[in-house]
Amino acid sequence: MKKVFLGGLLLISVAAFSQAKKPAVKKTAASATVLKNLTDSASYAIGVSVANFYKQQGMASLNAAMVSKAITDMMDKKTPLMNENDCNNVIMKYMNQGQQAKAKPNVEAGEKFLADNKSKPGVKTTPSGLQYEVITEGTGPKPTLSDTVTVNYIGTLINGTEFDNSYKRGQPISFPVGGVIKGWTEALQLMPVGSKYKLYIPQELAYGTNDVGNIPAGSVLVFEVELLKLGSSK
């Protein structure tokens, strides 16, 4: 279903981009585009919606001639230049390329932050690149990959912007150690129960070059994590 969805969106979106790439023509009352009926209106609305979606994914430019040929081939039931699988692979590759470009400023800022941060007193760096400092060292057992843990935490970006806070919700959260981002999975196994650590998680151990909620693509994440106990909060 995902492949069909992507393939369908490409056909619609490239039509929208094709229209956008035509030479500018001064519109007159006779040449102005008119939405004559519901089909015209729906078609235009779909084009706007899908074009906006792909622009947000980083698809800022396309070859209008190829766009036009692809639409013509499909509408005339001609054999396309690429099969469905190839089309989906190309779409994903192009979207990933755009997303990486979008994330680049955050990736670079994060790399600089981590390079400066690792030399600060009390900050330790693991082979994976995870950085942490001990605020409070607990005396309980350390979690294993198969354990469930209950924690409180505050999450911020490197500029101090807070994106999550279990304390403000008034409820700690429970989850499997192996069911979270790589940086958390690694850090939790270093923490005895009762500990509070500050974590500095590189983007490749977090969400990579993907936007997730109000976390921008390529972000280093900073967490204060308090490990309350092994097992669920229930």
CSV table of C-alpha atoms in Angstrom, one decimal:
chain,number,residue,atom,x,y,z
A,1,MET,CA,0.0,0.0,0.0
A,2,LYS,CA,2.9,2.4,0.8
A,3,LYS,CA,4.4,1.9,-2.6
A,4,VAL,CA,1.2,2.5,-4.4
A,5,PHE,CA,0.6,5.6,-2.3
A,6,LEU,CA,4.0,7.0,-3.2
A,7,GLY,CA,3.6,6.2,-6.9
A,8,GLY,CA,0.2,7.8,-7.0
A,9,LEU,CA,1.5,10.9,-5.2
A,10,LEU,CA,4.4,11.3,-7.6
A,11,LEU,CA,2.1,11.3,-10.6
A,12,ILE,CA,-0.1,14.0,-9.1
A,13,SER,CA,2.7,16.1,-7.6
A,14,VAL,CA,4.8,16.1,-10.8
A,15,ALA,CA,1.8,17.5,-12.6
A,16,ALA,CA,1.6,20.3,-10.2
A,17,PHE,CA,5.3,21.0,-10.5
A,18,SER,CA,5.0,20.8,-14.3
A,19,GLN,CA,2.5,23.6,-14.3
A,20,ALA,CA,4.7,25.6,-12.0
A,21,LYS,CA,7.7,25.3,-14.4
A,22,LYS,CA,5.9,26.7,-17.5
A,23,PRO,CA,7.2,30.1,-18.8
A,24,ALA,CA,5.4,33.0,-17.2
A,25,VAL,CA,2.6,34.4,-19.4
A,26,LYS,CA,0.7,37.5,-18.7
A,27,LYS,CA,-2.8,36.5,-18.0
A,28,THR,CA,-5.8,38.1,-19.6
A,29,ALA,CA,-9.5,37.5,-19.1
A,30,ALA,CA,-9.3,35.0,-22.0
A,31,SER,CA,-6.1,33.2,-20.9
A,32,ALA,CA,-6.7,33.0,-17.1
A,33,THR,CA,-7.2,29.5,-15.8
A,34,VAL,CA,-10.8,28.9,-14.9
A,35,LEU,CA,-12.1,26.1,-12.6
A,36,LYS,CA,-15.1,25.2,-14.6
A,37,ASN,CA,-16.6,22.3,-12.5
A,38,LEU,CA,-16.0,20.2,-9.4
A,39,THR,CA,-13.6,17.9,-11.2
A,40,ASP,CA,-11.4,20.9,-12.1
A,41,SER,CA,-11.5,22.2,-8.6
A,42,ALA,CA,-10.8,18.8,-7.0
A,43,SER,CA,-7.9,18.2,-9.4
A,44,TYR,CA,-6.4,21.6,-8.7
A,45,ALA,CA,-6.8,21.1,-4.9
A,46,ILE,CA,-5.1,17.7,-5.0
A,47,GLY,CA,-2.2,19.2,-7.0
A,48,VAL,CA,-1.7,22.0,-4.4
A,49,SER,CA,-1.9,19.6,-1.5
A,50,VAL,CA,0.5,17.0,-2.9
A,51,ALA,CA,2.9,19.7,-4.3
A,52,ASN,CA,3.1,21.3,-0.8
A,53,PHE,CA,3.7,17.9,0.8
A,54,TYR,CA,6.7,17.1,-1.5
A,55,LYS,CA,8.1,20.7,-1.1
A,56,GLN,CA,8.1,20.1,2.6
A,57,GLN,CA,10.1,16.9,2.0
A,58,GLY,CA,12.8,18.8,0.1
A,59,MET,CA,11.6,18.2,-3.5
A,60,ALA,CA,12.2,21.8,-4.7
A,61,SER,CA,12.8,21.2,-8.4
A,62,LEU,CA,11.9,18.8,-11.2
A,63,ASN,CA,12.5,18.4,-14.9
A,64,ALA,CA,9.2,19.7,-16.4
A,65,ALA,CA,9.7,17.9,-19.7
A,66,MET,CA,10.1,14.6,-17.9
A,67,VAL,CA,7.1,15.3,-15.8
A,68,SER,CA,5.0,16.0,-18.8
A,69,LYS,CA,6.3,12.8,-20.6
A,70,ALA,CA,5.5,10.6,-17.5
A,71,ILE,CA,2.0,11.9,-17.3
A,72,THR,CA,1.4,11.5,-21.0
A,73,ASP,CA,2.8,8.0,-21.0
A,74,MET,CA,0.6,6.9,-18.1
A,75,MET,CA,-2.5,8.5,-19.4
A,76,ASP,CA,-2.0,7.0,-22.9
A,77,LYS,CA,-1.2,3.6,-21.3
A,78,LYS,CA,2.3,3.5,-22.8
A,79,THR,CA,5.1,1.5,-21.1
A,80,PRO,CA,6.8,3.8,-18.6
A,81,LEU,CA,10.6,4.3,-18.6
A,82,MET,CA,10.7,2.9,-15.0
A,83,ASN,CA,8.7,0.2,-13.3
A,84,GLU,CA,6.7,0.8,-10.1
A,85,ASN,CA,9.5,-0.5,-7.9
A,86,ASP,CA,12.1,1.7,-9.5
A,87,CYS,CA,9.8,4.8,-9.3
A,88,ASN,CA,9.3,4.2,-5.6
A,89,ASN,CA,13.1,3.8,-5.0
A,90,VAL,CA,13.9,7.0,-6.9
A,91,ILE,CA,11.2,8.9,-5.0
A,92,MET,CA,12.6,7.8,-1.6
A,93,LYS,CA,16.2,8.5,-2.6
A,94,TYR,CA,15.3,12.0,-3.8
A,95,MET,CA,13.2,12.8,-0.7
A,96,ASN,CA,16.0,11.5,1.5
A,97,GLN,CA,18.5,13.7,-0.3
A,98,GLY,CA,16.2,16.7,0.3
A,99,GLN,CA,15.7,15.9,3.9
A,100,GLN,CA,19.5,15.6,4.5
A,101,ALA,CA,20.0,19.0,2.9
A,102,LYS,CA,17.3,20.4,5.2
A,103,ALA,CA,19.0,18.8,8.2
A,104,LYS,CA,22.5,19.9,7.4
A,105,PRO,CA,22.6,23.1,9.4
A,106,ASN,CA,21.4,21.3,12.5
A,107,VAL,CA,23.8,18.4,12.0
A,108,GLU,CA,26.8,20.9,11.7
A,109,ALA,CA,25.6,22.9,14.8
A,110,GLY,CA,25.3,19.6,16.7
A,111,GLU,CA,28.7,18.4,15.8
A,112,LYS,CA,30.3,21.6,17.0
A,113,PHE,CA,28.3,21.5,20.2
A,114,LEU,CA,29.4,17.9,20.9
A,115,ALA,CA,33.0,18.7,20.1
A,116,ASP,CA,33.0,21.6,22.6
A,117,ASN,CA,31.0,19.8,25.2
A,118,LYS,CA,33.2,16.7,25.4
A,119,SER,CA,36.0,18.6,27.0
A,120,LYS,CA,33.9,20.0,29.8
A,121,PRO,CA,34.5,18.7,33.4
A,122,GLY,CA,32.4,15.7,34.2
A,123,VAL,CA,31.3,14.9,30.7
A,124,LYS,CA,32.1,11.4,29.5
A,125,THR,CA,32.0,10.1,25.9
A,126,THR,CA,31.3,6.5,24.9
A,127,PRO,CA,32.7,4.8,21.8
A,128,SER,CA,29.3,5.4,20.0
A,129,GLY,CA,29.6,9.1,20.6
A,130,LEU,CA,27.0,9.3,23.4
A,131,GLN,CA,28.0,11.9,26.0
A,132,TYR,CA,26.8,12.0,29.5
A,133,GLU,CA,27.5,13.4,33.0
A,134,VAL,CA,26.4,12.0,36.3
A,135,ILE,CA,24.2,14.3,38.4
A,136,THR,CA,23.4,11.6,41.0
A,137,GLU,CA,24.8,8.1,41.1
A,138,GLY,CA,22.3,5.6,42.3
A,139,THR,CA,23.0,2.4,44.2
A,140,GLY,CA,20.5,0.0,42.6
A,141,PRO,CA,20.9,-2.5,39.8
A,142,LYS,CA,21.6,-1.5,36.3
A,143,PRO,CA,19.0,-2.3,33.6
A,144,THR,CA,19.6,-4.8,30.9
A,145,LEU,CA,18.4,-4.7,27.3
A,146,SER,CA,15.4,-7.0,28.2
A,147,ASP,CA,14.2,-4.9,31.2
A,148,THR,CA,11.4,-2.4,31.4
A,149,VAL,CA,12.2,0.8,33.3
A,150,THR,CA,10.3,3.8,34.8
A,151,VAL,CA,11.9,7.2,34.4
A,152,ASN,CA,11.3,10.9,34.7
A,153,TYR,CA,13.0,13.2,32.2
A,154,ILE,CA,13.3,16.6,30.6
A,155,GLY,CA,14.3,16.9,26.9
A,156,THR,CA,15.7,19.9,25.2
A,157,LEU,CA,17.5,21.0,22.1
A,158,ILE,CA,21.0,22.3,22.3
A,159,ASN,CA,19.7,25.9,22.3
A,160,GLY,CA,17.7,25.1,25.4
A,161,THR,CA,14.3,24.8,23.8
A,162,GLU,CA,12.3,22.2,25.8
A,163,PHE,CA,10.4,19.7,23.7
A,164,ASP,CA,9.2,17.2,26.4
A,165,ASN,CA,9.0,17.0,30.2
A,166,SER,CA,7.5,14.2,32.2
A,167,TYR,CA,7.7,16.2,35.4
A,168,LYS,CA,5.3,18.8,34.0
A,169,ARG,CA,2.9,16.0,33.0
A,170,GLY,CA,3.0,14.7,36.6
A,171,GLN,CA,3.6,11.2,35.5
A,172,PRO,CA,6.8,9.2,35.0
A,173,ILE,CA,7.0,7.0,31.9
A,174,SER,CA,7.7,3.2,31.6
A,175,PHE,CA,9.1,1.5,28.5
A,176,PRO,CA,11.4,-1.4,27.4
A,177,VAL,CA,15.1,-0.5,27.4
A,178,GLY,CA,15.3,-1.7,23.9
A,179,GLY,CA,12.3,0.1,22.7
A,180,VAL,CA,13.6,3.7,22.5
A,181,ILE,CA,16.2,5.7,20.6
A,182,LYS,CA,19.7,4.2,20.6
A,183,GLY,CA,21.2,6.9,22.8
A,184,TRP,CA,18.6,6.2,25.5
A,185,THR,CA,19.1,2.4,25.2
A,186,GLU,CA,22.8,2.8,25.7
A,187,ALA,CA,22.6,5.3,28.5
A,188,LEU,CA,20.0,3.4,30.6
A,189,GLN,CA,22.3,0.4,30.8
A,190,LEU,CA,25.0,2.6,32.4
A,191,MET,CA,22.7,3.9,35.1
A,192,PRO,CA,22.1,2.2,38.4
A,193,VAL,CA,18.5,2.6,39.7
A,194,GLY,CA,18.2,5.8,41.6
A,195,SER,CA,20.6,7.7,39.2
A,196,LYS,CA,20.1,11.0,37.5
A,197,TYR,CA,22.2,11.6,34.4
A,198,LYS,CA,22.4,14.3,31.8
A,199,LEU,CA,22.6,12.9,28.3
A,200,TYR,CA,23.9,14.5,25.1
A,201,ILE,CA,22.7,12.3,22.3
A,202,PRO,CA,24.1,12.8,18.7
A,203,GLN,CA,21.6,12.9,15.9
A,204,GLU,CA,22.6,9.5,14.6
A,205,LEU,CA,21.7,7.9,18.0
A,206,ALA,CA,18.4,9.9,18.1
A,207,TYR,CA,16.2,10.6,15.1
A,208,GLY,CA,18.8,11.2,12.4
A,209,THR,CA,17.8,13.5,9.6
A,210,ASN,CA,14.1,13.1,10.2
A,211,ASP,CA,11.7,15.7,11.7
A,212,VAL,CA,9.9,14.2,14.6
A,213,GLY,CA,7.1,16.4,16.1
A,214,ASN,CA,8.7,19.6,17.3
A,215,ILE,CA,12.3,18.1,17.1
A,216,PRO,CA,14.0,19.4,13.9
A,217,ALA,CA,15.8,17.1,11.6
A,218,GLY,CA,19.5,16.5,12.5
A,219,SER,CA,19.2,17.6,16.1
A,220,VAL,CA,21.4,16.7,19.0
A,221,LEU,CA,19.1,16.0,22.0
A,222,VAL,CA,19.8,16.8,25.6
A,223,PHE,CA,18.1,14.9,28.4
A,224,GLU,CA,18.1,14.9,32.1
A,225,VAL,CA,17.0,11.4,33.0
A,226,GLU,CA,16.1,10.1,36.4
A,227,LEU,CA,15.9,6.3,36.6
A,228,LEU,CA,13.3,5.5,39.2
A,229,LYS,CA,13.0,1.8,39.1
A,230,LEU,CA,13.0,-1.4,37.0
A,231,GLY,CA,9.6,-2.4,35.8
A,232,SER,CA,6.4,-0.6,35.0
A,233,SER,CA,5.0,2.3,37.0
A,234,LYS,CA,1.7,0.5,37.3
